[in-house]
Amino acid sequence: MTAAAGGEIVQFDNVGLRYESSREVLSDVSFTLYPGSFYFLTGASGAGKTSLLRLLYLAQRPSRGVVRMFGTDTITLPRDRLPLLRRRLGVVFQDFRLVPHLSAFDNVALPLRVAGVAESELAQPVRDMLEWVGLADRMAARPATLSGGEQQRVAIARAVIGRPQLLVADEPTGNVDPEMAVKLLRLFEAMNRLGTTVVVATHDAHLLRQVPDSLIMRLDRGRLSDPTGALRYPPRRAVGPL
Amino acid sequence: MDEPDSFATQRRLSEPAGPTGPEDNAGTDRRRWSRQERAQAQIVPQERLQGPIPWVIAIMVGLMVIAAAGALALRNTGRAATSDLAGGITVQIVEARPEVRARLAERAALVLREQPGVSDVELVPQGELDALVEPWLGQDAPEIEDSAGGSAYADLPVPALIDARLAGPADPARLAALRAVLQREVPAARVDAQSTWLTPVFGAIESLTWLALALIVLLGLATGAAVLLAARTALGNNRGTIEIVHLLGGTDAQIAQIFQRSTAIDAAGGSIAGFAAAWIVVVLLGRTFGALQAGLVTGGALGWSDWAVLALIPVGAVALATLTARWTVMRALKGML
Ligand SMILES: Nc1ncnc2c1ncn2[C@@H]1O[C@H](COP(=O)(O)OP(=O)(O)OP(=O)(O)O)[C@@H](O)[C@H]1O
Ligand SMILES: [Mg+2]
């Protein structure tokens, strides 16, 4: 496998996105994500962070440009091949998207069940994960009975339970106190060390300083700025497996 | 470092697991398949028999079963009557003078008995004829009796009747042949197929059968529409869940399965209730009609094969509901990336 083919997890090339017929919310976005790297996506509200992440977690096709994921061109990929790509992702949605009539346990177990993991194999990991995010005593609770921060932690547990190759988190710490935010960030770092590529969208400048080795992608009204060139020409550290 | 133990999970989810993975060899491991089935059943727990849809389906199925039972009973009645009457003929001897009439009738009966393919020739006794006319004339007809004396209807030009049975059906050609033969010996004889008397009844039965069939078709269409609405409502209510499972890597088939299973449960509950209610109604109606002891009606009783046909209605309703649900959710999913 050549470094170029095996080295990148995501490649965006001149990607543009417009919803319906309005103006483009993303324009000429080009970047490459390398395995094992930790990225922050920042930008003002409305800059297009969620839109970019939606392309990344395959909820949306771009209006133009090329999106390659795990070496596959997702634009030309037949629809029925997308589920297997999605199972390699972990997503924390900005609005959590928990299934309202499922307990915290069942919500976290959902990706494993979708992937066909046996009940006997999933019970313990799901319990451990919920314990780790501090929800050991809330496993049977429905999302509606959880606080915003608790829901967010369930959403994060669900995103990481399957050890995704790429973790995409949209404002994952917006609803928790700074202490919990740092703890959750440590979870992302731990996953990152185990080989997961992490992309965290946030406006929280304080958070950026918590991960010294992270790379910063800044969106400004739909355009990606890469002042240091780190996205186009990443530092050696990020290339290849750890 | 305090990493959660679940990171130790060795297998990555992107590895195809079970038959839902497009790259999986279909049906390799039976045990694994059923385990997969169970896991899928738990992706989203089933809500059981909620809302108005089971009721709507129960009512539709009940009405359809009753209409179909009516149609089948009518068909049975028609068939029983037809086979009873198919080869039956009636010969009337119209003659005013009773003695001549009796003689002619004997003569006609003799002629008929000699014909090949004619059996069960029977001169209907005078007593039976009197009983037939009685409802119209009453037991005593005083004026007639006073003027003529003797037997109450002796002077009435009531025709003498001969019943007979042909080996084959009483078609016009056979009737014409018999008429020709009788004409020579007994010119006063009139030959009729018994089925002709019942032609208007058969016509009515046929119209009613068509009406019942039309009702079944209309009810079927209404059921289809109700199921479509139900599927749309369910889709609307579950859209969020469907999107989440979709984004978590659920295949269209997996999602459709969750969805159609809950619809199938609703439809099955409704269909069973509707069929049971209709069964009670049909059986009670059958008893009531059976008590009438009228030959035509008792010929319409439903047999096991009829009930088997009726049982297809609830089965069809469940299949229709399930397929509609699948089609609805599949179409919605095609609209998502
Ligand atoms: N479904 C949609 N249809 C039309 N326009 C949309 C849609 N979603 C987002 N937009 C527009 O796209 C632009 C970018 O939105 P986006 O949600 O990506 O911003 P964001 O950077 O995530 O903002 P925030 O920090 O507030 O979450 C906004 O102008 C928004 O109004
Ligand atoms: Mg956003």
Coordinates of C-alpha atoms and ligand atoms in Angstrom, one line a residue:
Chain A
M1 CA 0.0 0.0 0.0
T2 CA 1.4 3.4 -0.9
A3 CA 1.6 6.1 1.6
A4 CA -0.8 8.3 -0.4
A5 CA -3.5 5.6 -0.8
G6 CA -3.3 4.3 2.8
G7 CA -2.3 7.4 4.5
E8 CA -5.5 9.5 4.4
I9 CA -8.8 8.8 6.0
V10 CA -10.6 11.7 4.4
Q11 CA -9.9 13.8 1.4
F12 CA -12.0 16.8 0.3
D13 CA -11.2 18.4 -3.0
N14 CA -12.9 21.7 -4.0
V15 CA -16.0 20.8 -2.2
G16 CA -19.0 23.2 -2.4
L17 CA -22.4 22.8 -0.7
R18 CA -25.6 24.7 -1.1
Y19 CA -28.9 23.9 0.5
E20 CA -31.7 24.1 -2.0
S21 CA -31.1 27.1 -4.2
S22 CA -29.6 29.5 -1.7
R23 CA -26.0 30.7 -1.6
E24 CA -23.2 28.2 -1.0
V25 CA -22.6 27.6 2.7
L26 CA -19.3 25.8 1.9
S27 CA -17.1 26.9 -1.0
D28 CA -13.8 25.4 -2.3
V29 CA -13.2 23.3 0.7
S30 CA -10.1 21.2 0.3
F31 CA -8.3 19.3 3.0
T32 CA -6.9 15.9 4.0
L33 CA -7.3 14.1 7.3
Y34 CA -4.6 11.7 8.3
P35 CA -5.0 8.7 10.6
G36 CA -4.2 9.2 14.2
S37 CA -4.5 13.0 14.0
F38 CA -6.6 15.2 16.2
Y39 CA -8.4 18.1 14.5
F40 CA -10.4 21.0 15.9
L41 CA -12.9 22.6 13.5
T42 CA -13.6 26.2 14.6
G43 CA -15.5 29.1 13.2
A44 CA -18.2 31.6 14.1
S45 CA -21.8 30.4 14.4
G46 CA -23.2 29.9 11.0
A47 CA -19.8 29.5 9.4
G48 CA -20.7 26.0 8.2
K49 CA -19.1 23.7 10.8
T50 CA -22.1 21.4 11.1
S51 CA -22.5 21.5 7.3
L52 CA -19.0 20.3 6.8
L53 CA -19.3 17.6 9.4
R54 CA -22.6 16.4 7.8
L55 CA -20.5 15.8 4.6
L56 CA -18.0 14.0 6.7
Y57 CA -20.5 11.6 8.4
L58 CA -22.2 10.9 5.1
A59 CA -25.5 12.5 5.9
Q60 CA -25.2 14.8 2.9
R61 CA -23.7 14.8 -0.6
P62 CA -21.7 17.9 -1.7
S63 CA -23.1 20.0 -4.5
R64 CA -19.7 19.9 -6.1
G65 CA -16.2 18.6 -5.5
V66 CA -14.9 15.2 -4.4
V67 CA -15.2 13.6 -1.0
R68 CA -13.1 10.5 -0.5
M69 CA -13.4 8.5 2.7
F70 CA -11.2 5.6 3.6
G71 CA -9.8 5.7 0.1
T72 CA -13.3 5.4 -1.5
D73 CA -14.9 8.1 -3.6
T74 CA -18.2 8.5 -1.8
I75 CA -19.8 10.5 -4.7
T76 CA -19.8 7.6 -7.1
L77 CA -20.2 4.9 -4.5
P78 CA -23.5 3.0 -4.8
R79 CA -25.9 3.9 -2.0
D80 CA -26.1 0.4 -0.6
R81 CA -22.3 0.5 0.2
L82 CA -22.6 3.5 2.4
P83 CA -23.8 1.7 5.6
L84 CA -20.5 -0.1 5.9
L85 CA -18.6 3.1 5.6
R86 CA -20.8 4.7 8.2
R87 CA -20.1 1.9 10.6
R88 CA -16.5 3.0 10.6
L89 CA -17.5 6.4 11.9
G90 CA -18.5 7.6 15.3
V91 CA -20.7 10.7 15.4
V92 CA -21.7 13.1 18.2
F93 CA -24.5 15.2 16.7
Q94 CA -24.9 18.8 17.8
D95 CA -28.5 18.0 18.8
F96 CA -27.5 14.6 20.2
R97 CA -30.1 12.6 18.2
L98 CA -30.8 10.1 20.9
V99 CA -33.7 7.7 20.2
P100 CA -36.4 9.1 22.5
H101 CA -38.1 5.8 23.5
L102 CA -34.8 3.9 24.1
S103 CA -33.0 3.9 27.5
A104 CA -29.5 5.3 27.8
F105 CA -28.2 1.8 27.7
D106 CA -30.1 0.9 24.5
N107 CA -29.1 4.2 22.9
V108 CA -25.4 3.4 23.5
A109 CA -25.9 -0.2 22.4
L110 CA -27.6 0.9 19.1
P111 CA -24.5 1.0 16.9
L112 CA -23.4 -2.4 18.1
R113 CA -26.8 -3.9 17.5
V114 CA -27.0 -2.3 14.1
A115 CA -23.6 -4.0 13.3
G116 CA -25.0 -7.3 14.5
V117 CA -23.0 -7.7 17.7
A118 CA -24.5 -10.4 19.9
E119 CA -26.3 -9.3 23.1
S120 CA -23.9 -11.3 25.3
E121 CA -20.9 -9.4 23.8
L122 CA -22.3 -5.9 24.0
A123 CA -23.8 -5.7 27.5
Q124 CA -20.5 -5.3 29.4
P125 CA -18.8 -2.8 27.1
V126 CA -22.0 -0.7 27.0
R127 CA -22.1 -0.7 30.8
D128 CA -18.4 0.1 31.2
M129 CA -18.8 3.0 28.8
L130 CA -21.8 4.5 30.6
E131 CA -20.0 4.1 33.8
W132 CA -17.0 5.9 32.4
V133 CA -19.1 8.9 31.3
G134 CA -20.6 8.9 34.8
L135 CA -24.0 7.6 34.0
A136 CA -23.8 4.2 35.8
D137 CA -27.0 4.9 37.7
R138 CA -28.9 6.3 34.8
M139 CA -28.6 3.4 32.4
A140 CA -32.3 2.7 32.3
A141 CA -33.3 6.3 32.0
R142 CA -35.0 7.7 28.8
P143 CA -33.4 10.7 27.2
A144 CA -36.3 13.0 28.1
T145 CA -35.5 12.4 31.8
L146 CA -31.8 13.2 31.4
S147 CA -30.3 16.6 31.7
G148 CA -28.7 18.2 28.6
G149 CA -25.2 17.3 29.8
E150 CA -26.3 13.8 30.6
Q151 CA -27.8 13.4 27.1
Q152 CA -24.6 14.7 25.6
R153 CA -22.6 12.1 27.5
V154 CA -24.9 9.3 26.3
A155 CA -24.4 10.7 22.7
I156 CA -20.6 10.6 23.2
A157 CA -20.7 7.1 24.6
R158 CA -22.8 6.0 21.6
A159 CA -20.3 7.6 19.2
V160 CA -17.2 5.9 20.7
I161 CA -18.6 2.5 21.8
G162 CA -17.8 0.9 18.4
R163 CA -14.1 2.1 18.4
P164 CA -14.6 4.1 15.2
Q165 CA -11.8 4.8 12.8
L166 CA -13.0 8.4 12.5
L167 CA -14.8 10.2 15.3
V168 CA -16.7 13.3 14.4
A169 CA -18.1 15.4 17.2
D170 CA -20.2 18.6 16.8
E171 CA -19.9 20.8 19.9
P172 CA -19.5 17.7 22.1
T173 CA -18.9 19.8 25.2
G174 CA -21.4 22.5 24.8
N175 CA -23.7 21.3 27.6
V176 CA -21.3 20.1 30.2
D177 CA -19.4 21.9 32.9
P178 CA -15.7 22.7 32.2
E179 CA -14.5 19.8 34.3
M180 CA -16.6 17.2 32.4
A181 CA -15.6 18.9 29.2
V182 CA -12.0 18.3 29.9
K183 CA -12.8 14.7 31.0
L184 CA -14.6 14.0 27.7
L185 CA -11.8 15.5 25.8
R186 CA -9.5 13.1 27.5
L187 CA -11.7 10.3 26.3
F188 CA -11.3 11.6 22.7
E189 CA -7.5 11.8 23.2
A190 CA -7.5 8.3 24.5
M191 CA -9.3 7.1 21.4
N192 CA -6.9 9.1 19.3
R193 CA -4.0 7.4 20.9
L194 CA -5.5 4.1 20.0
G195 CA -5.6 5.1 16.4
T196 CA -8.9 6.9 15.9
T197 CA -8.8 10.1 13.9
V198 CA -10.8 12.8 15.8
V199 CA -12.5 15.9 14.4
V200 CA -14.1 18.1 17.1
A201 CA -16.1 21.2 16.1
T202 CA -16.2 23.8 18.8
H203 CA -16.2 27.5 19.4
D204 CA -14.5 27.0 22.8
A205 CA -11.0 28.4 22.5
H206 CA -10.2 27.0 25.9
L207 CA -10.8 23.5 24.6
L208 CA -8.2 24.0 21.8
R209 CA -5.4 24.5 24.3
Q210 CA -6.2 21.2 26.0
V211 CA -4.8 19.1 23.2
P212 CA -1.4 20.5 22.3
D213 CA -0.8 18.3 19.3
S214 CA -4.1 19.1 17.7
L215 CA -4.5 20.7 14.2
I216 CA -6.9 23.5 13.7
M217 CA -9.3 23.9 10.8
R218 CA -10.9 27.3 10.7
L219 CA -14.0 28.0 8.8
D220 CA -14.9 31.5 7.8
R221 CA -18.2 32.0 6.1
G222 CA -18.0 28.6 4.3
R223 CA -14.3 28.9 3.4
L224 CA -11.6 26.9 5.1
S225 CA -8.5 28.8 6.0
D226 CA -5.3 26.9 6.5
P227 CA -2.9 29.6 7.7
T228 CA -0.2 27.2 8.8
G229 CA -0.6 24.9 5.8
A230 CA -0.9 22.0 8.3
L231 CA -4.0 20.6 6.6
R232 CA -2.5 20.5 3.1
Y233 CA 1.0 19.6 4.3
P234 CA 0.6 18.0 7.7
P235 CA 3.5 17.6 10.0
R236 CA 5.4 14.3 9.9
R237 CA 3.9 13.1 13.2
A238 CA 0.4 12.8 11.8
V239 CA 1.3 10.7 8.8
G240 CA 1.0 6.9 9.0
P241 CA 0.0 4.7 11.9
L242 CA 1.4 5.4 15.3
Chain B
M1 CA -4.7 5.9 32.0
D2 CA -8.3 5.7 32.8
E3 CA -9.6 4.5 29.5
P4 CA -12.9 2.6 29.4
D5 CA -12.5 -1.1 29.2
S6 CA -14.8 -1.3 26.2
F7 CA -11.9 0.0 24.1
A8 CA -10.6 -3.5 24.5
T9 CA -13.4 -4.7 22.1
Q10 CA -11.3 -6.3 19.5
R11 CA -13.6 -6.4 16.5
R12 CA -14.3 -3.3 14.6
L13 CA -17.8 -2.6 13.6
S14 CA -16.8 -2.0 10.0
E15 CA -16.2 -5.7 9.7
P16 CA -19.3 -7.1 8.1
A17 CA -21.4 -8.8 10.7
G18 CA -24.2 -11.1 9.7
P19 CA -26.2 -11.2 6.5
T20 CA -26.9 -7.4 6.5
G21 CA -23.5 -6.6 5.3
P22 CA -23.6 -6.4 1.6
E23 CA -20.3 -8.2 1.3
D24 CA -21.5 -11.1 3.4
N25 CA -22.0 -14.5 1.9
A26 CA -25.7 -15.1 2.2
G27 CA -27.0 -17.7 4.6
T28 CA -23.7 -19.1 5.8
D29 CA -24.4 -19.7 9.4
R30 CA -27.9 -20.4 10.5
R31 CA -27.3 -19.9 14.2
R32 CA -25.6 -16.6 13.6
W33 CA -28.5 -15.5 11.5
S34 CA -31.1 -16.0 14.2
R35 CA -28.9 -14.2 16.7
Q36 CA -28.7 -11.4 14.2
E37 CA -32.5 -11.5 14.0
R38 CA -32.8 -11.1 17.7
A39 CA -30.3 -8.3 17.8
Q40 CA -32.3 -6.5 15.1
A41 CA -35.5 -7.0 16.9
Q42 CA -34.0 -5.1 19.8
I43 CA -32.6 -2.2 17.8
V44 CA -35.9 -0.4 18.4
P45 CA -38.3 -2.1 20.8
Q46 CA -41.8 -2.8 19.3
E47 CA -44.7 -0.7 20.4
R48 CA -47.6 -3.1 20.5
L49 CA -51.2 -2.5 19.3
Q50 CA -51.4 1.2 19.9
G51 CA -53.5 3.9 18.3
P52 CA -56.5 3.6 16.0
I53 CA -54.9 1.5 13.2
P54 CA -55.6 -2.0 14.7
W55 CA -59.2 -1.0 15.2
V56 CA -59.6 0.3 11.6
I57 CA -58.0 -2.9 10.3
A58 CA -60.3 -5.0 12.6
I59 CA -63.4 -3.3 11.3
M60 CA -62.3 -3.6 7.6
V61 CA -61.4 -7.2 8.0
G62 CA -64.6 -8.0 9.9
L63 CA -66.8 -6.4 7.2
M64 CA -64.9 -8.0 4.4
V65 CA -65.2 -11.5 6.0
I66 CA -68.9 -11.0 6.5
A67 CA -69.4 -9.8 2.9
A68 CA -67.3 -12.7 1.6
A69 CA -69.2 -15.2 3.7
G70 CA -72.4 -13.8 2.2
A71 CA -71.1 -14.2 -1.3
L72 CA -69.9 -17.8 -0.6
A73 CA -73.2 -18.7 1.0
L74 CA -75.1 -17.3 -2.0
R75 CA -72.9 -19.2 -4.3
N76 CA -73.4 -22.4 -2.4
T77 CA -77.2 -21.8 -2.4
G78 CA -77.1 -21.3 -6.2
R79 CA -75.1 -24.4 -6.7
A80 CA -77.2 -26.6 -4.5
A81 CA -80.4 -25.4 -6.2
T82 CA -78.9 -25.8 -9.7
S83 CA -77.7 -29.3 -9.1
D84 CA -81.1 -30.2 -7.6
L85 CA -83.0 -28.8 -10.4
A86 CA -80.6 -29.2 -13.3
G87 CA -82.2 -32.4 -14.7
G88 CA -85.7 -31.8 -13.3
I89 CA -88.7 -31.3 -15.6
T90 CA -92.3 -30.7 -14.8
V91 CA -95.1 -31.8 -17.1
Q92 CA -98.4 -29.9 -16.7
I93 CA -101.7 -31.3 -18.0
V94 CA -104.1 -28.4 -18.5
E95 CA -107.6 -29.8 -18.8
A96 CA -110.7 -28.5 -17.1
R97 CA -112.6 -31.9 -16.7
P98 CA -111.1 -33.8 -13.8
E99 CA -111.7 -37.3 -15.2
V100 CA -110.1 -36.5 -18.5
R101 CA -107.3 -34.7 -16.8
A102 CA -106.5 -37.8 -14.6
R103 CA -106.6 -40.1 -17.6
L104 CA -104.4 -37.8 -19.7
A105 CA -102.0 -37.5 -16.8
E106 CA -101.7 -41.3 -16.5
R107 CA -101.2 -41.6 -20.2
A108 CA -98.5 -38.9 -20.2
A109 CA -96.7 -40.5 -17.3
L110 CA -96.7 -43.8 -19.3
V111 CA -95.2 -42.1 -22.3
L112 CA -92.5 -40.4 -20.3
R113 CA -91.5 -43.7 -18.6
E114 CA -90.9 -45.2 -22.0
Q115 CA -88.5 -42.4 -23.0
P116 CA -84.8 -43.3 -22.7
G117 CA -82.8 -41.1 -20.2
V118 CA -86.0 -40.2 -18.2
S119 CA -86.3 -41.5 -14.7
D120 CA -88.2 -40.8 -11.4
V121 CA -91.4 -40.1 -13.3
E122 CA -93.9 -39.3 -10.6
L123 CA -97.5 -38.2 -10.9
V124 CA -97.9 -35.5 -8.2
P125 CA -100.8 -36.8 -6.0
Q126 CA -103.9 -34.6 -5.9
G127 CA -103.4 -34.1 -2.1
E128 CA -100.1 -32.4 -2.7
L129 CA -101.5 -30.2 -5.4
D130 CA -104.2 -29.1 -3.0
A131 CA -101.6 -28.3 -0.4
L132 CA -99.7 -26.2 -3.0
V133 CA -102.8 -24.2 -3.9
E134 CA -104.1 -24.0 -0.3
P135 CA -102.1 -20.9 0.7
W136 CA -103.8 -18.9 -2.1
L137 CA -107.3 -20.3 -1.9
G138 CA -107.7 -21.2 1.8
Q139 CA -108.6 -24.6 3.2
D140 CA -112.3 -24.1 2.4
A141 CA -113.7 -22.3 -0.6
P142 CA -117.3 -22.2 0.4
E143 CA -118.7 -20.5 -2.7
I144 CA -117.0 -23.1 -4.9
E145 CA -118.1 -25.9 -2.7
D146 CA -121.7 -24.7 -2.6
S147 CA -122.0 -24.4 -6.3
A148 CA -120.3 -27.6 -7.3
G149 CA -120.3 -29.9 -4.2
G150 CA -117.8 -32.8 -3.7
S151 CA -114.0 -32.1 -3.5
A152 CA -113.2 -28.6 -2.7
Y153 CA -111.1 -28.0 -5.8
A154 CA -112.4 -30.7 -8.0
D155 CA -113.8 -28.2 -10.5
L156 CA -110.9 -25.8 -10.4
P157 CA -108.8 -26.1 -13.5
V158 CA -105.7 -26.9 -11.5
P159 CA -103.3 -28.7 -13.9
A160 CA -102.1 -32.1 -13.1
L161 CA -98.3 -32.3 -12.5
I162 CA -95.8 -34.9 -13.3
D163 CA -92.2 -34.6 -12.0
A164 CA -89.4 -36.4 -13.8
R165 CA -85.7 -36.4 -13.9
L166 CA -83.5 -36.4 -17.0
A167 CA -80.2 -38.1 -17.1
G168 CA -78.5 -35.0 -18.4
P169 CA -79.4 -31.3 -18.0
A170 CA -82.8 -30.2 -19.2
D171 CA -81.6 -28.2 -22.1
P172 CA -83.9 -26.8 -24.8
A173 CA -83.2 -29.5 -27.3
R174 CA -84.1 -32.3 -24.9
L175 CA -87.2 -30.4 -23.9
A176 CA -88.2 -29.9 -27.5
A177 CA -87.8 -33.6 -28.2
L178 CA -89.9 -34.6 -25.2
R179 CA -92.6 -32.0 -26.2
A180 CA -92.7 -33.5 -29.7
V181 CA -93.2 -37.0 -28.3
L182 CA -95.9 -36.0 -25.8
Q183 CA -97.7 -33.8 -28.3
R184 CA -98.7 -36.8 -30.3
E185 CA -100.3 -38.6 -27.4
V186 CA -101.3 -35.9 -25.0
P187 CA -101.7 -32.5 -26.8
A188 CA -102.6 -30.8 -23.5
A189 CA -99.2 -31.5 -21.9
R190 CA -96.8 -28.6 -21.2
V191 CA -93.2 -29.5 -20.6
D192 CA -90.9 -27.2 -18.6
A193 CA -87.5 -27.4 -17.0
Q194 CA -87.8 -26.9 -13.3
S195 CA -84.8 -24.5 -13.3
T196 CA -86.8 -22.1 -15.5
W197 CA -89.1 -21.4 -12.5
L198 CA -86.2 -20.3 -10.5
T199 CA -84.5 -18.2 -13.2
P200 CA -85.5 -14.9 -11.4
V201 CA -84.2 -16.4 -8.1
F202 CA -80.9 -17.3 -9.7
G203 CA -80.7 -13.8 -11.2
A204 CA -81.2 -12.3 -7.7
I205 CA -78.6 -14.6 -6.2
E206 CA -76.1 -13.6 -8.9
S207 CA -76.8 -9.9 -8.4
L208 CA -76.2 -10.2 -4.7
T209 CA -73.0 -12.2 -5.3
W210 CA -71.7 -9.4 -7.5
L211 CA -72.8 -6.8 -4.9
A212 CA -70.8 -8.7 -2.2
L213 CA -67.8 -9.0 -4.5
A214 CA -68.0 -5.2 -5.2
L215 CA -68.2 -4.6 -1.4
I216 CA -65.1 -6.8 -0.8
V217 CA -63.2 -4.9 -3.5
L218 CA -64.2 -1.5 -2.1
L219 CA -63.4 -2.6 1.5
G220 CA -60.1 -3.9 0.2
L221 CA -59.3 -0.6 -1.4
A222 CA -60.3 1.3 1.8
T223 CA -58.1 -1.1 3.9
G224 CA -55.2 -0.4 1.5
A225 CA -55.7 3.3 1.9
A226 CA -56.0 3.0 5.7
V227 CA -52.8 1.0 5.8
L228 CA -51.0 3.5 3.6
L229 CA -52.1 6.3 5.9
A230 CA -51.0 4.2 8.9
A231 CA -47.6 3.6 7.4
R232 CA -47.2 7.3 6.6
T233 CA -48.1 8.3 10.2
A234 CA -45.8 5.7 11.6
L235 CA -43.1 6.9 9.3
G236 CA -43.7 10.5 10.5
N237 CA -43.6 9.4 14.1
N238 CA -40.5 7.4 13.7
R239 CA -38.6 9.5 11.2
G240 CA -36.1 10.7 13.8
T241 CA -35.4 7.1 14.8
I242 CA -35.1 6.0 11.2
E243 CA -32.6 8.8 10.5
I244 CA -30.5 7.9 13.5
V245 CA -30.3 4.2 12.7
H246 CA -29.6 5.2 9.1
L247 CA -26.7 7.4 10.1
L248 CA -25.4 4.8 12.5
G249 CA -24.9 2.5 9.5
G250 CA -28.2 0.7 9.5
T251 CA -29.0 -0.8 6.0
D252 CA -32.3 0.0 4.3
A253 CA -33.4 -3.6 4.8
Q254 CA -32.6 -3.5 8.6
I255 CA -34.6 -0.3 9.0
A256 CA -37.5 -1.5 6.9
Q257 CA -37.6 -4.7 8.9
I258 CA -38.0 -2.9 12.2
F259 CA -40.7 -0.8 10.7
Q260 CA -42.6 -3.5 8.9
R261 CA -42.5 -5.7 12.0
S262 CA -44.3 -3.2 14.1
T263 CA -46.9 -2.7 11.3
A264 CA -47.3 -6.4 10.9
I265 CA -48.0 -6.7 14.7
D266 CA -50.7 -4.0 14.5
A267 CA -52.3 -5.5 11.4
A268 CA -52.2 -9.1 12.8
G269 CA -53.9 -7.9 16.1
G270 CA -56.6 -6.1 14.2
S271 CA -57.1 -8.9 11.6
I272 CA -57.5 -11.6 14.3
A273 CA -60.0 -9.5 16.2
G274 CA -61.9 -8.6 13.1
F275 CA -62.0 -12.2 11.8
A276 CA -63.1 -13.5 15.2
A277 CA -66.0 -11.0 15.4
A278 CA -67.0 -11.8 11.8
W279 CA -66.9 -15.5 12.5
I280 CA -69.3 -15.1 15.4
V281 CA -71.6 -13.0 13.3
V282 CA -71.6 -15.4 10.4
V283 CA -72.1 -18.5 12.6
L284 CA -75.0 -16.9 14.4
L285 CA -76.6 -15.7 11.1
G286 CA -76.1 -19.2 9.7
R287 CA -78.0 -20.7 12.7
T288 CA -80.8 -18.2 12.3
F289 CA -81.2 -19.1 8.6
G290 CA -80.8 -22.8 9.2
A291 CA -83.7 -22.6 11.7
L292 CA -85.9 -21.4 8.8
Q293 CA -85.7 -24.9 7.3
A294 CA -86.2 -23.4 3.9
G295 CA -84.5 -25.6 1.3
L296 CA -82.7 -22.8 -0.5
V297 CA -81.2 -21.3 2.6
T298 CA -79.9 -24.5 4.1
G299 CA -78.1 -25.2 0.9
G300 CA -76.0 -22.1 1.6
A301 CA -74.2 -23.4 4.7
L302 CA -70.4 -22.7 4.7
G303 CA -68.0 -25.6 4.6
W304 CA -64.4 -25.9 5.7
S305 CA -63.1 -24.9 2.3
D306 CA -65.2 -21.8 2.5
W307 CA -63.7 -20.9 5.9
A308 CA -60.3 -21.5 4.4
V309 CA -61.1 -19.0 1.7
L310 CA -62.4 -16.5 4.4
A311 CA -59.2 -17.0 6.4
L312 CA -57.3 -15.6 3.4
I313 CA -58.8 -12.2 4.1
P314 CA -57.0 -11.5 7.4
V315 CA -53.8 -13.1 6.1
G316 CA -54.0 -10.9 3.0
A317 CA -54.6 -7.8 5.2
V318 CA -51.5 -8.5 7.2
A319 CA -49.5 -9.1 4.1
L320 CA -50.8 -5.9 2.5
A321 CA -50.0 -3.9 5.6
T322 CA -46.5 -5.3 5.9
L323 CA -45.7 -4.7 2.3
T324 CA -47.1 -1.2 2.3
A325 CA -45.1 -0.4 5.4
R326 CA -41.9 -1.8 3.8
W327 CA -42.6 0.1 0.6
T328 CA -43.3 3.4 2.4
V329 CA -40.1 3.2 4.5
M330 CA -38.0 2.1 1.6
R331 CA -39.2 5.0 -0.4
A332 CA -38.4 7.4 2.4
L333 CA -34.9 5.9 2.8
K334 CA -34.2 6.3 -0.9
G335 CA -34.6 10.0 -0.3
M336 CA -31.8 9.9 2.3
L337 CA -28.2 9.7 1.3
Ligands
LIG1 N1 -30.8 22.4 6.2 C1 -30.5 23.6 5.9 N2 -31.1 24.2 4.9 C2 -30.8 25.5 4.5 N3 -29.8 26.2 5.1 C3 -29.1 25.6 6.1 C4 -29.4 24.3 6.5 N4 -28.5 24.0 7.5 C5 -27.7 25.0 7.7 N5 -28.1 26.0 6.8 C6 -27.4 27.3 6.7 O1 -26.0 27.0 6.4 C7 -25.2 27.9 7.1 C8 -24.2 27.1 8.0 O2 -24.9 26.4 9.0 P1 -24.1 25.4 9.9 O3 -25.2 24.8 10.8 O4 -23.3 24.6 9.2 O5 -23.3 26.4 10.8 P2 -22.4 26.1 12.1 O6 -21.1 26.6 11.9 O7 -22.5 24.7 12.5 O8 -23.1 27.0 13.2 P3 -23.2 26.8 14.8 O9 -21.9 27.1 15.4 O10 -24.3 27.8 15.2 O11 -23.7 25.4 15.0 C9 -26.1 28.8 8.0 O12 -26.2 30.0 7.3 C10 -27.4 28.1 8.0 O13 -28.4 29.0 8.0
MG2 MG -23.3 23.7 14.1

